[in-house]
Each structure stands twice: as C-alpha cells, then as structure tokens.
Short mmCIF file of C-alpha atoms and ligand atoms in Angstrom, two decimals:
data_model
loop_
_atom_site.label_atom_id
_atom_site.label_comp_id
_atom_site.label_asym_id
_atom_site.label_seq_id
_atom_site.Cartn_x
_atom_site.Cartn_y
_atom_site.Cartn_z
CA UNK B 1 -35.20 -37.63 10.80
CA UNK B 2 -32.27 -39.48 12.20
CA UNK B 3 -31.36 -38.08 15.76
CA UNK B 4 -27.72 -37.30 16.46
CA UNK B 5 -27.26 -37.03 20.11
CA UNK B 6 -23.66 -37.23 20.24
CA UNK B 7 -23.07 -34.44 17.83
CA UNK B 8 -25.74 -32.30 19.61
CA UNK B 9 -23.83 -33.10 22.96
CA UNK B 10 -20.54 -32.05 21.43
CA UNK B 11 -22.05 -28.71 20.16
CA UNK B 12 -23.53 -27.89 23.47
CA UNK B 13 -20.12 -28.59 25.16
CA UNK B 14 -18.43 -26.47 22.71
CA UNK B 15 -20.64 -23.56 23.00
CA UNK B 16 -20.63 -23.59 26.76
CA UNK B 17 -16.95 -23.07 26.63
CA UNK B 18 -16.37 -21.09 23.36
CA UNK B 19 -17.78 -17.91 22.05
CA UNK B 20 -17.42 -18.89 18.63
CA UNK B 21 -17.87 -22.48 17.39
CA UNK B 22 -17.40 -23.41 13.71
CA UNK B 23 -18.99 -26.54 12.32
CA UNK B 24 -17.20 -27.59 9.12
CA UNK B 25 -18.27 -30.40 6.93
CA UNK B 26 -18.86 -31.56 3.23
CA UNK B 27 -21.66 -30.10 1.66
CA UNK B 28 -24.79 -32.05 2.25
CA UNK B 29 -23.75 -33.80 5.29
CA UNK B 30 -26.19 -32.49 7.76
CA UNK B 31 -24.75 -29.10 8.88
CA UNK B 32 -27.94 -26.98 8.60
CA UNK B 33 -30.20 -29.61 10.00
CA UNK B 34 -27.96 -30.21 12.93
CA UNK B 35 -27.68 -26.36 13.75
CA UNK B 36 -31.60 -26.35 13.49
CA UNK B 37 -31.86 -29.31 15.83
CA UNK B 38 -29.62 -27.59 18.15
CA UNK B 39 -31.39 -24.39 17.97
CA UNK B 40 -34.81 -26.19 18.66
CA UNK B 41 -33.49 -27.24 21.93
CA UNK B 42 -31.81 -24.24 22.89
CA UNK B 43 -33.50 -21.99 25.33
CA UNK B 44 -32.93 -18.21 25.07
CA UNK B 45 -32.70 -15.84 22.16
CA UNK B 46 -31.77 -17.09 18.74
CA UNK B 47 -31.17 -15.83 15.44
CA UNK B 48 -30.23 -17.54 12.15
CA UNK B 49 -28.72 -16.02 8.96
CA UNK B 50 -28.20 -18.26 5.78
CA UNK B 51 -25.64 -16.45 3.62
CA UNK B 52 -26.91 -18.47 0.69
CA UNK B 53 -30.09 -16.46 1.03
CA UNK B 54 -30.03 -13.17 -0.53
CA UNK B 55 -32.52 -11.72 2.02
CA UNK B 56 -30.18 -12.74 5.01
CA UNK B 57 -27.08 -11.64 3.10
CA UNK B 58 -29.04 -8.10 2.53
CA UNK B 59 -29.78 -8.26 6.40
CA UNK B 60 -25.94 -8.70 7.04
CA UNK B 61 -24.84 -6.06 4.54
CA UNK B 62 -23.68 -3.86 7.57
CA UNK B 63 -22.71 -6.84 9.93
CA UNK B 64 -21.65 -4.93 12.86
CA UNK B 65 -24.89 -2.86 12.94
CA UNK B 66 -26.90 -6.10 12.56
CA UNK B 67 -25.03 -8.59 14.85
CA UNK B 68 -23.94 -6.27 17.76
CA UNK B 69 -27.16 -5.92 19.52
CA UNK B 70 -27.88 -9.65 18.88
CA UNK B 71 -27.91 -11.98 22.23
CA UNK B 72 -28.15 -15.65 22.89
CA UNK B 73 -27.36 -17.96 19.89
CA UNK B 74 -26.47 -16.52 16.44
CA UNK B 75 -26.32 -19.11 13.80
CA UNK B 76 -24.60 -17.91 10.44
CA UNK B 77 -24.78 -20.49 7.69
CA UNK B 78 -22.44 -20.93 4.76
CA UNK B 79 -20.01 -18.54 6.50
CA UNK B 80 -17.32 -19.19 3.57
CA UNK B 81 -19.47 -16.96 1.52
CA UNK B 82 -18.87 -13.72 3.32
CA UNK B 83 -15.26 -13.95 4.71
CA UNK B 84 -15.55 -10.20 5.62
CA UNK B 85 -17.66 -11.27 8.78
CA UNK B 86 -14.63 -12.56 10.32
CA UNK B 87 -13.09 -9.55 11.64
CA UNK B 88 -16.57 -8.34 12.80
CA UNK B 89 -17.03 -11.52 14.77
CA UNK B 90 -13.71 -10.99 16.21
CA UNK B 91 -14.65 -7.88 17.73
CA UNK B 92 -17.96 -9.00 18.95
CA UNK B 93 -16.47 -12.18 20.51
CA UNK B 94 -13.96 -10.15 22.31
CA UNK B 95 -16.48 -7.80 24.20
CA UNK B 96 -16.02 -8.43 27.80
CA UNK B 97 -18.94 -10.58 28.86
CA UNK B 98 -20.06 -11.03 25.29
CA UNK B 99 -24.16 -11.32 25.34
CA UNK B 100 -23.88 -13.89 22.21
CA UNK B 101 -22.53 -17.03 21.25
CA UNK B 102 -21.89 -17.69 17.47
CA UNK B 103 -22.21 -21.06 15.60
CA UNK B 104 -20.92 -20.65 12.34
CA UNK B 105 -21.49 -23.40 9.73
CA UNK B 106 -19.05 -23.75 6.61
CA UNK B 107 -18.40 -26.12 3.85
CA UNK B 108 -14.75 -25.85 3.65
CA UNK B 109 -11.80 -26.16 6.18
CA UNK B 110 -10.63 -22.72 7.29
CA UNK B 111 -7.46 -22.98 5.28
CA UNK B 112 -9.41 -22.86 2.11
CA UNK B 113 -11.23 -19.59 3.31
CA UNK B 114 -9.77 -16.35 2.67
CA UNK B 115 -7.16 -14.68 4.82
CA UNK B 116 -9.91 -13.13 6.94
CA UNK B 117 -10.67 -16.42 8.72
CA UNK B 118 -7.02 -15.73 10.07
CA UNK B 119 -8.47 -13.18 12.29
CA UNK B 120 -10.50 -15.71 14.27
CA UNK B 121 -7.63 -17.58 15.11
CA UNK B 122 -7.48 -18.41 18.82
CA UNK B 123 -11.05 -17.61 19.29
CA UNK B 124 -12.86 -20.02 17.29
CA UNK B 125 -12.97 -23.65 17.87
CA UNK B 126 -13.81 -25.89 14.87
CA UNK B 127 -15.87 -29.10 15.03
CA UNK B 128 -15.76 -31.50 11.99
CA UNK B 129 -19.21 -32.95 10.99
CA UNK B 130 -19.21 -36.13 9.07
CA UNK B 131 -22.02 -38.30 7.47
CA UNK B 132 -23.94 -40.86 9.84
CA UNK B 133 -21.81 -43.07 11.79
CA UNK B 134 -22.63 -46.51 12.88
CA UNK B 135 -23.54 -45.39 16.29
CA UNK B 136 -26.20 -43.59 14.61
CA UNK B 137 -27.59 -45.80 12.19
CA UNK B 138 -27.41 -48.63 14.46
CA UNK B 139 -25.04 -51.71 13.95
CA UNK B 140 -27.63 -53.72 12.22
CA UNK B 141 -27.31 -52.16 8.81
CA UNK B 142 -23.65 -51.33 8.87
CA UNK B 143 -23.40 -52.86 5.46
CA UNK B 144 -25.84 -50.70 4.04
CA UNK B 145 -23.93 -47.58 5.60
CA UNK B 146 -20.77 -49.06 4.15
CA UNK B 147 -21.95 -49.37 0.74
CA UNK B 148 -24.05 -46.20 0.34
CA UNK B 149 -21.78 -44.05 2.74
CA UNK B 150 -22.97 -41.63 5.41
CA UNK B 151 -24.42 -38.66 3.59
CA UNK B 152 -27.84 -38.63 5.15
CA UNK B 153 -29.62 -38.35 1.68
CA UNK B 154 -27.60 -41.29 0.38
CA UNK B 155 -28.14 -43.42 3.33
CA UNK B 156 -31.80 -42.79 3.81
CA UNK B 157 -32.93 -43.15 0.17
CA UNK B 158 -35.64 -45.45 -0.77
CA UNK B 159 -33.96 -47.62 -2.95
CA UNK B 160 -30.37 -48.41 -3.77
CA UNK B 161 -30.77 -47.07 -7.34
CA UNK B 162 -32.03 -43.70 -5.67
CA UNK B 163 -29.01 -43.62 -3.31
CA UNK B 164 -26.58 -44.22 -6.24
CA UNK B 165 -28.39 -41.56 -8.41
CA UNK B 166 -28.12 -38.95 -5.46
CA UNK B 167 -24.32 -39.64 -5.18
CA UNK B 168 -23.89 -39.28 -8.84
CA UNK B 169 -25.63 -35.98 -8.86
CA UNK B 170 -23.68 -35.10 -5.83
CA UNK B 171 -20.37 -35.47 -7.45
CA UNK B 172 -21.36 -33.76 -10.39
CA UNK B 173 -22.70 -30.62 -8.44
CA UNK B 174 -19.68 -30.76 -6.35
CA UNK B 175 -17.25 -30.48 -9.18
CA UNK B 176 -19.31 -28.24 -11.46
CA UNK B 177 -20.53 -25.82 -8.96
CA UNK B 178 -19.52 -26.19 -5.42
CA UNK B 179 -15.60 -26.10 -5.83
CA UNK B 180 -16.13 -23.23 -7.94
CA UNK B 181 -18.05 -21.30 -5.30
CA UNK B 182 -15.06 -22.15 -3.00
CA UNK B 183 -12.80 -20.11 -5.12
CA UNK B 184 -11.24 -23.06 -6.78
CA UNK B 185 -9.97 -22.43 -10.34
CA UNK B 186 -8.87 -25.83 -11.33
CA UNK B 187 -11.20 -27.06 -14.21
CA UNK B 188 -13.94 -29.58 -13.20
CA UNK B 189 -12.94 -32.28 -15.78
CA UNK B 190 -9.21 -32.13 -14.37
CA UNK B 191 -10.53 -32.49 -10.75
CA UNK B 192 -12.87 -35.40 -11.78
CA UNK B 193 -10.10 -37.20 -13.35
CA UNK B 194 -7.89 -36.62 -10.26
CA UNK B 195 -10.78 -37.66 -7.94
CA UNK B 196 -11.34 -40.82 -9.69
CA UNK B 197 -7.71 -41.89 -10.03
CA UNK B 198 -7.57 -41.14 -6.21
CA UNK B 199 -10.31 -43.45 -5.82
CA UNK B 200 -8.18 -46.26 -7.45
CA UNK B 201 -5.48 -45.28 -4.85
CA UNK B 202 -7.81 -45.35 -1.91
CA UNK B 203 -6.21 -46.47 1.18
CA UNK B 204 -2.48 -46.30 -0.35
CA UNK B 205 0.40 -44.11 0.53
CA UNK B 206 0.37 -40.98 -1.46
CA UNK B 207 2.88 -40.89 -4.14
CA UNK B 208 2.88 -37.50 -5.99
CA UNK B 209 4.84 -38.55 -8.94
CA UNK B 210 2.67 -41.39 -10.06
CA UNK B 211 -0.03 -38.68 -10.20
CA UNK B 212 2.05 -36.05 -11.87
CA UNK B 213 3.38 -38.44 -14.41
CA UNK B 214 -0.06 -39.40 -15.32
CA UNK B 215 -1.47 -35.70 -15.27
CA UNK B 216 1.70 -34.20 -17.04
CA UNK B 217 1.84 -31.68 -14.28
CA UNK B 218 4.45 -30.93 -11.37
CA UNK B 219 4.41 -32.67 -8.26
CA UNK B 220 3.29 -29.47 -6.44
CA UNK B 221 0.38 -29.23 -8.54
CA UNK B 222 -1.06 -32.70 -7.91
CA UNK B 223 -0.40 -31.92 -4.19
CA UNK B 224 -2.42 -28.91 -4.46
CA UNK B 225 -5.21 -30.87 -5.89
CA UNK B 226 -5.17 -33.33 -3.19
CA UNK B 227 -5.16 -30.40 -0.48
CA UNK B 228 -8.06 -28.95 -2.41
CA UNK B 229 -10.21 -31.92 -2.14
CA UNK B 230 -9.19 -32.45 1.61
CA UNK B 231 -10.14 -28.86 2.45
CA UNK B 232 -13.62 -29.51 0.77
CA UNK B 233 -13.73 -32.44 3.24
CA UNK B 234 -14.44 -35.17 0.55
CA UNK B 235 -10.91 -36.41 0.89
CA UNK B 236 -9.17 -37.54 4.09
CA UNK B 237 -5.40 -37.61 4.45
CA UNK B 238 -3.98 -39.71 7.45
CA UNK B 239 -0.69 -38.26 8.22
CA UNK B 240 2.40 -40.56 8.84
CA UNK B 241 3.54 -41.05 12.58
CA UNK B 242 6.94 -41.00 13.30
CA UNK B 243 8.61 -42.74 16.20
CA UNK B 244 12.38 -42.52 17.29
CA UNK B 245 13.05 -46.20 16.81
CA UNK B 246 16.21 -46.15 14.55
CA UNK B 247 14.12 -47.42 11.67
CA UNK B 248 13.34 -45.70 8.26
CA UNK B 249 9.68 -44.78 8.18
CA UNK B 250 7.55 -43.84 5.74
CA UNK B 251 6.74 -39.96 5.51
CA UNK B 252 3.89 -39.62 3.25
CA UNK B 253 0.29 -39.53 4.21
CA UNK B 254 -2.21 -42.23 3.16
CA UNK B 255 -4.95 -41.10 1.21
CA UNK B 256 -8.70 -41.90 1.42
CA UNK B 257 -11.92 -40.62 -0.27
CA UNK B 258 -13.76 -39.49 2.98
CA UNK B 259 -17.06 -41.25 2.16
CA UNK B 260 -17.40 -44.91 1.44
CA UNK B 261 -20.51 -44.22 -0.73
CA UNK B 262 -18.54 -41.60 -2.87
CA UNK B 263 -15.79 -44.17 -3.33
CA UNK B 264 -18.26 -46.47 -4.59
CA UNK B 265 -19.61 -44.01 -6.91
CA UNK B 266 -16.38 -42.68 -8.26
CA UNK B 267 -15.22 -46.60 -8.83
CA UNK B 268 -18.64 -47.53 -10.39
CA UNK B 269 -19.56 -50.04 -7.75
CA UNK B 270 -23.29 -49.79 -7.41
CA UNK B 271 -24.23 -52.78 -5.49
CA UNK B 272 -22.88 -55.29 -2.61
CA UNK B 273 -22.05 -57.79 -4.97
CA UNK B 274 -20.17 -55.67 -7.25
CA UNK B 275 -18.30 -54.57 -4.04
CA UNK B 276 -17.37 -58.15 -3.01
CA UNK B 277 -15.64 -59.06 -6.36
CA UNK B 278 -13.84 -55.54 -6.55
CA UNK B 279 -10.11 -55.23 -6.20
CA UNK B 280 -10.67 -52.33 -4.05
CA UNK B 281 -12.72 -54.40 -1.62
CA UNK B 282 -9.95 -54.48 1.26
CA UNK B 283 -9.29 -50.79 0.79
CA UNK B 284 -12.75 -49.79 0.83
CA UNK B 285 -13.34 -51.89 3.97
CA UNK B 286 -10.40 -50.09 5.50
CA UNK B 287 -11.39 -46.63 4.72
CA UNK B 288 -14.83 -47.38 6.11
CA UNK B 289 -13.29 -48.95 9.52
CA UNK B 290 -10.89 -45.92 10.11
CA UNK B 291 -13.85 -43.49 9.55
CA UNK B 292 -15.94 -45.79 12.01
CA UNK B 293 -13.42 -46.29 14.76
CA UNK B 294 -12.21 -42.49 14.67
CA UNK B 295 -15.90 -41.51 15.12
CA UNK B 296 -16.47 -43.92 17.76
CA UNK B 297 -13.52 -42.87 19.71
CA UNK B 298 -14.28 -39.20 19.32
CA UNK B 299 -10.84 -38.62 17.88
CA UNK B 300 -9.93 -35.37 16.14
CA UNK B 301 -8.11 -35.29 12.75
CA UNK B 302 -4.76 -34.33 14.55
CA UNK B 303 -5.00 -37.18 16.73
CA UNK B 304 -5.13 -39.92 13.86
CA UNK B 305 -2.02 -41.38 12.01
CA UNK B 306 -0.76 -44.29 10.09
CA UNK B 307 2.59 -45.85 10.54
CA UNK B 308 4.88 -47.62 8.26
CA UNK B 309 8.46 -48.78 8.23
CA UNK B 310 10.51 -49.31 4.95
CA UNK B 311 11.29 -52.84 6.32
CA UNK B 312 7.54 -53.73 6.22
CA UNK B 313 6.03 -53.27 9.60
CA UNK B 314 2.92 -51.01 9.52
CA UNK B 315 -0.20 -50.17 11.37
CA UNK B 316 -3.27 -48.93 9.60
CA UNK B 317 -4.40 -46.38 12.27
CA UNK B 318 -2.85 -45.03 15.26
CA UNK B 319 -4.71 -42.79 17.58
CA UNK B 320 -2.74 -40.73 20.05
CA UNK B 321 -4.36 -38.76 22.85
CA UNK B 322 -2.13 -37.91 25.75
CA UNK B 323 -0.75 -41.20 27.46
CA UNK B 324 -3.50 -43.23 25.26
CA UNK B 325 -1.90 -44.88 22.21
CA UNK B 326 -4.32 -47.27 20.58
CA UNK B 327 -3.40 -49.15 17.49
CA UNK B 328 -5.72 -50.65 14.82
CA UNK B 329 -5.44 -53.12 12.14
CA UNK B 330 -8.28 -53.62 9.82
CA UNK B 331 -8.98 -56.82 8.05
CA UNK B 332 -11.81 -57.98 5.84
CA UNK B 333 -11.79 -61.51 7.11
CA UNK B 334 -13.79 -63.14 10.02
CA UNK B 335 -10.68 -64.95 11.52
CA UNK B 336 -8.11 -62.32 12.23
CA UNK B 337 -4.75 -63.69 13.36
CA UNK B 338 -1.67 -62.14 15.08
CA UNK B 339 1.03 -61.00 12.78
CA UNK B 340 4.69 -60.23 13.23
CA UNK B 341 4.03 -56.56 12.03
CA UNK B 342 1.36 -56.14 14.92
CA UNK B 343 4.03 -57.40 17.67
CA UNK B 344 6.37 -54.93 16.05
CA UNK B 345 3.86 -52.18 16.22
CA UNK B 346 3.04 -52.85 19.68
CA UNK B 347 6.41 -52.75 20.93
CA UNK B 348 7.84 -50.01 18.77
CA UNK B 349 4.92 -47.57 19.14
CA UNK B 350 4.28 -48.42 23.04
CA UNK B 351 0.69 -49.23 22.32
CA UNK B 352 -1.69 -49.43 25.03
CA UNK B 353 -3.75 -51.82 23.02
CA UNK B 354 -3.95 -52.99 19.48
CA UNK B 355 -7.60 -53.90 18.08
CA UNK B 356 -7.90 -55.93 14.93
CA UNK B 357 -11.25 -54.82 13.29
CA UNK B 358 -12.87 -57.51 11.37
CA UNK B 359 -15.85 -58.56 9.67
CA UNK B 360 -16.98 -61.52 11.94
CA UNK B 361 -19.52 -61.35 14.51
CA UNK B 362 -17.40 -61.86 17.80
CA UNK B 363 -14.91 -59.71 19.62
CA UNK B 364 -12.46 -61.83 21.46
CA UNK B 365 -8.74 -61.64 22.75
CA UNK B 366 -5.92 -62.50 20.43
CA UNK B 367 -2.99 -62.11 22.39
CA UNK B 368 -1.86 -59.98 25.49
CA UNK B 369 -2.93 -56.34 24.52
CA UNK B 370 -4.31 -57.56 21.12
CA UNK B 371 -8.02 -57.95 20.54
CA UNK B 372 -10.08 -59.09 17.47
CA UNK B 373 -13.15 -56.47 17.41
CA UNK B 374 -16.06 -57.14 15.25
CA UNK B 375 -17.20 -54.23 13.31
CA UNK B 376 -20.86 -55.02 14.23
CA UNK B 377 -19.81 -54.81 17.96
CA UNK B 378 -17.82 -51.64 17.44
CA UNK B 379 -20.19 -49.69 19.72
CA UNK B 380 -20.38 -52.22 22.40
CA UNK B 381 -16.67 -53.00 22.42
CA UNK B 382 -14.98 -49.84 21.85
CA UNK B 383 -15.22 -47.10 24.47
CA UNK B 384 -14.89 -43.35 23.33
CA UNK B 385 -11.56 -41.74 24.43
CA UNK B 386 -11.69 -39.89 27.81
CA UNK B 387 -11.57 -35.95 27.33
N1 ADP X 1 -30.31 -36.39 10.70
C1 ADP X 1 -30.85 -36.30 9.41
N2 ADP X 1 -31.86 -37.46 9.40
C2 ADP X 1 -32.36 -37.47 7.99
N3 ADP X 1 -32.11 -36.50 6.99
C3 ADP X 1 -31.05 -35.65 7.32
C4 ADP X 1 -30.40 -35.57 8.42
N4 ADP X 1 -29.40 -34.48 8.43
C5 ADP X 1 -29.52 -33.97 7.19
N5 ADP X 1 -30.40 -34.58 6.38
C6 ADP X 1 -30.97 -34.45 5.04
O1 ADP X 1 -29.86 -34.20 4.22
C7 ADP X 1 -29.66 -33.30 3.43
C8 ADP X 1 -28.60 -32.41 3.71
O2 ADP X 1 -28.65 -31.85 5.02
P1 ADP X 1 -28.31 -30.35 5.24
O3 ADP X 1 -28.39 -30.14 6.82
O4 ADP X 1 -28.83 -29.37 4.34
O5 ADP X 1 -26.61 -30.37 5.06
P2 ADP X 1 -25.63 -29.08 4.70
O6 ADP X 1 -26.18 -27.98 5.54
O7 ADP X 1 -24.46 -29.88 5.40
O8 ADP X 1 -25.41 -28.90 3.26
C9 ADP X 1 -30.97 -32.53 3.56
O9 ADP X 1 -32.12 -33.14 2.76
C10 ADP X 1 -31.47 -32.94 4.87
O10 ADP X 1 -32.94 -33.17 4.99
MG1 MG X 2 -26.50 -26.27 4.80
#
C-alpha cells in the first residue's frame, strides 16, 4: 500500500471542523482505501456502511433509526446510491453537540446526485480525491506516473501490459456500467465516441460546435456530455479567467482527460516510445503538469483557471487564492525561455510569480518573478499554498 499522508491530513483537518465531509473521486481512485486508512488511525467509535453491499443497505433501510444512536466516526460508502440519506444526515448533523461525524464517499460530484443532496448544502464540505500524485509516488518515477496515470491499480500494476489492460477494462466498465448506475441515460457507444474525441482535443479550448457538428446533435447536447463526464470526475475543465484589461479574452474552458493514463488508453498510446512520437505529446505533458502542480499547491478546482486573449497572449494555468496569484506555463523542453506572452500575463494578471514547468533536471531563475521549474523537482521547489 502506498501511504497518502497528505490526504489523511486533509481529512483529519476537515473532520475536525465539519460534521459532514464528502470525499468525491472517480471510481477506483482509492476512496474506500483512504477512508479505511483513516478509520484505522481514528481513536473512538466508528461504523462503516457500504451501500453497494446489500447487507449494509438493509441495515440502513430505516436510516434515522440506524444512524441516530451512532457516535464517533460514521463512514457511508457509495453514498450516491441512496440520495434519500441526505435529508436524514441533515437532521443528524444539525443536532446541537452532534455526537457523530459523517464521512461520505461518492463516485460523482454532487451536481450529478439527485436533488436530495441539496438538502446538505452549507453543512457538508467536499474533498476531491485524485489518483496518486508525484508527492505520493516520489519524483524518481514520474515518467511512470505520467504514462500510466494515477489510478492506484494502473500505477502499481506489475507490468506495463497489465497496466494498459487494467485501464482498458476501466474504460469499458465505466461506460457500460458505472455511468448507467449514476443515472446517465446516454448510450455507452455515444459516450465512448465522445470521450475518445475529447481525448483528441485534450488541452484545447472547448469548442462545442466542432463536437456538435461531428455528432449531429445540438451544442447543448454535447455540452451535457462534457458536463456528465466532468461530474463523474474523468474529465477536467479548466475555466477561463477574465481580467479587466480592455482586451478580448477567451470565454470557454480548456478541457482535459482527468488522468494521463486514461488519456493514453483513449488515444491508444501503450508505451513511452509511442507517447514520445505522438502529436498529443505536448498536450499530454501539459495536462499531467496541470494536475501535478495543482495537487502540489493544494489548490481547489475553483481556484484554478486558464487565461487567453484573442490577440494571442495566454497562460496555461492561473491559481488564485487570496492575494496570491501564481501563473504557470508548461513546456515539454529542457531549455525553457521567456516569451512575450509570459511578460504580458505577468503584467496584465498582476502575477506574484510565473513558473515554467519543464522536462529538464534543474530549477533556475529566468527573469524577475519568472522561474524555470523542473518537473522532477516539483516537490522541492514548489510549496503548497498557505491556507
Ligand atoms: N494507497 C494505495 N496503495 C495501493 N493500492 C491502492 C491504494 N489505494 C487504492 N488502492 C487499490 O486501488 C483499487 C481501488 O481502490 P478503492 O479504495 O476501492 O477505490 P474507490 O473506493 O475509489 O473505488 C483497489 O484495488 C485498492 O487496493
Ligand atoms: Mg469504494
């Protein structure tokens, strides 16, 4: 088992401040394992219900009766299967001096859950869980993390062939079973075609009409597909940042396949050598770097943006927290250089700093407030954001 101290720390902190914490993450990303690791270190009463287990489901058939006497840590896994629980949890969480803390695990973001999840709004705090990060795997094998992606089973697979096979099976099961269980009614063949096409647009600005044209459906329909896969946490949208600078700016999100390993599966890139020669090499690197940088910073998804003007200036990643404004450019090279676009971003967006994440081995200054940061040194040279 790979230890995940930072995730455990985040959970400990959230549970000390909130009565209901939701961990949301794609299927197979490690939610149950993390919750069990957390429970193992938790001193006090604890109970665990897995709503995919018919026995546990039966134990919760009258949730108020079952949960009211519980004290300490109460974990409810696959909570999206039973949205009727949310109103009950609201009542329990609102008790004065509530004797219990609830840790809910779910495979979809709340906007995909039924209306009932609304009843917990304001009382629950969500923590997004991703696959392994460089910090967890160590920087030495980051190429393996890039190629295989961060799903634990894909990353730790004994051989590359096993890893590829695991990911192909994941894609199949996800399309044919998991989405259906989340109440998605779009056919699996349509969503496979959409997801695959999206992989070819990985790292680009979302263009609804290109997709709508190729699918022969309305713009709003392909937008719905995009939002579905985003809610199921297998696609990431980086929203556009807008600054009052008197320039026309791009207003669409950038889209990424959320895991580099899944990207490579969808693009049929089985090995590093195939990746090196592939036209999506730079885009794959960019998505991987965006993921690793935001993980390292501890940035929430609502703190991350891309920025682009119609005149051609752009910034791959902008992270905003309070007065901190960090810019990132991502280059698959070992000799990054300062560009005009970087200077414009630095000035227009009032960046505290701009880092160029690159594939070389060294971190070094490029200019005032501009650094070249090596991916292999990300953990040493990039500090988490202050909370
Ligand atoms: N930290 C870890 N180290 C090694 N393997 C892990 C780790 N976390 C999860 N796994 C493995 O990945 C698979 C999926 O994990 P699981 O916790 O069931 O994911 P989820 O609950 O998100 O679907 C399991 O086979 C599990 O053993
Ligand atoms: Mg699970």
